[in-house]
mmCIF file of C-alpha atoms in Angstrom:
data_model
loop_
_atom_site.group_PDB
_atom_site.id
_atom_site.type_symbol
_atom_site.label_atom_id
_atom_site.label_comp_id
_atom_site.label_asym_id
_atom_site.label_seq_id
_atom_site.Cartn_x
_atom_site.Cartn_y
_atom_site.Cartn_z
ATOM 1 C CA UNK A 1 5.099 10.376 -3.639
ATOM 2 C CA UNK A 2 1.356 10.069 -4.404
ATOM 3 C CA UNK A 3 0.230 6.238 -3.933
ATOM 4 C CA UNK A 4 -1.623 6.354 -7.843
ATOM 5 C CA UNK A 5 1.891 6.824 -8.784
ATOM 6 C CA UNK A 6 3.166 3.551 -7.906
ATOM 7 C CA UNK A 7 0.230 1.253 -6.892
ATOM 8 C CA UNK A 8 0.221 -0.113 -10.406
ATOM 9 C CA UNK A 9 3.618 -1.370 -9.935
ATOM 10 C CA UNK A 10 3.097 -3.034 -6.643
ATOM 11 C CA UNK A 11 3.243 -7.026 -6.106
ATOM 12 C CA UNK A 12 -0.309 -8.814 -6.114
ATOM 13 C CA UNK A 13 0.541 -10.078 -2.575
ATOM 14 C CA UNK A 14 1.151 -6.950 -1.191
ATOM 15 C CA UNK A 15 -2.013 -4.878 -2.670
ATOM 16 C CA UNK A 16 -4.063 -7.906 -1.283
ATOM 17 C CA UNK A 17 -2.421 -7.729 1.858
ATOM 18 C CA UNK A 18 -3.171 -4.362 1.923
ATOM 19 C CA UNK A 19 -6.802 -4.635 1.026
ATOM 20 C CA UNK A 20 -7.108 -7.301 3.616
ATOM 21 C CA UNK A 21 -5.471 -5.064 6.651
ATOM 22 C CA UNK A 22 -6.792 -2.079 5.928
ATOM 23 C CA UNK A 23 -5.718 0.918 8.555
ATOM 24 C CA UNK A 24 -2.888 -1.534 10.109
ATOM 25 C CA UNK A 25 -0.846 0.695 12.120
ATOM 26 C CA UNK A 26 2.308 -1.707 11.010
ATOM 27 C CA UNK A 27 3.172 -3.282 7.845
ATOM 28 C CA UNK A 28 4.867 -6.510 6.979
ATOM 29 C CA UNK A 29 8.608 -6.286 6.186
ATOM 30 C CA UNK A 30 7.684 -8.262 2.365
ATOM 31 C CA UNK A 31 4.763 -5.616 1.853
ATOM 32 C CA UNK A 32 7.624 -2.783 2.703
ATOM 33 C CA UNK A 33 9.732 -4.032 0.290
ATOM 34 C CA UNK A 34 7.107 -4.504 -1.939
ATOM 35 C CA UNK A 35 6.080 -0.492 -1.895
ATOM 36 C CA UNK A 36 9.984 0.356 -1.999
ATOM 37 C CA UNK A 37 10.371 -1.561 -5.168
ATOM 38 C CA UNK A 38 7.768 -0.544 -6.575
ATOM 39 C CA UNK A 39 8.661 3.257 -5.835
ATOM 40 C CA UNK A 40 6.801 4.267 -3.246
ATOM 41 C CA UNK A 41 8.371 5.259 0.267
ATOM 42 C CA UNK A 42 11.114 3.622 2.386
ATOM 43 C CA UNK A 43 11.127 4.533 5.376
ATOM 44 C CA UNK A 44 13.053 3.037 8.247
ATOM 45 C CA UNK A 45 10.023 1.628 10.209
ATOM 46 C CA UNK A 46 7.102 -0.157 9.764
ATOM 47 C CA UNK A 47 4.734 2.280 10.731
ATOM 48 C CA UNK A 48 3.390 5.577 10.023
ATOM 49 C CA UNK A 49 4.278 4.934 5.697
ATOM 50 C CA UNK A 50 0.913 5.472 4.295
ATOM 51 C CA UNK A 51 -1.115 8.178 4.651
ATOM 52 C CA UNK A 52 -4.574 8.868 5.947
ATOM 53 C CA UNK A 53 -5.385 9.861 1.975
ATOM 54 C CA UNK A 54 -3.470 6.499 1.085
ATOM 55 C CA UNK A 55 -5.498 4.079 3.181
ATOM 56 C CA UNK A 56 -8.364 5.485 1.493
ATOM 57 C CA UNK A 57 -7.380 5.213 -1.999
ATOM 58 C CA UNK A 58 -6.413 1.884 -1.602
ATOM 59 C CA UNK A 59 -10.103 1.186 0.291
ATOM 60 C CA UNK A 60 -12.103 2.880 -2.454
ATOM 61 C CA UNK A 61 -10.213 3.533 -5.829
ATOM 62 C CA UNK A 62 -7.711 0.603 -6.412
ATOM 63 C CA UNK A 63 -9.021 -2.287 -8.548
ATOM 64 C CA UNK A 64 -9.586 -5.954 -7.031
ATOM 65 C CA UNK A 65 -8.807 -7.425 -10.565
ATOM 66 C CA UNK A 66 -5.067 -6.359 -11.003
#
């Protein structure tokens, strides 16, 4: 699923966590759950969930003011 399609849905403390760790290779298990709830995927590991395309969207084309 694209990440436009559920960003607005995800937690404050996860998109900032995001912003703030751009590129990490591994996620925190609360920002996981955080993109799961929210609808985005679930995998079963910590890495390798967002995409190349994702990383960048959330870099350039999310809003700081959510």
């Amino acid at each position: 699923m694209e990440i436009f399609m559920w960003w607005l849905d995800l937690d404050l403390a996860s998109k900032e966590w995001l912003r703030e760790n751009l590129r990490a290779e591994e996620l925190p298990l609360f920002v996981l759950q955080g993109i799961a709830e929210a609808g985005g995927p679930h995998p079963g590991k910590p890495t390798g969930i967002l995409t190349d395309e994702d990383w960048d969207f959330i870099e350039t084309q999310s809003e700081f003011v959510d």
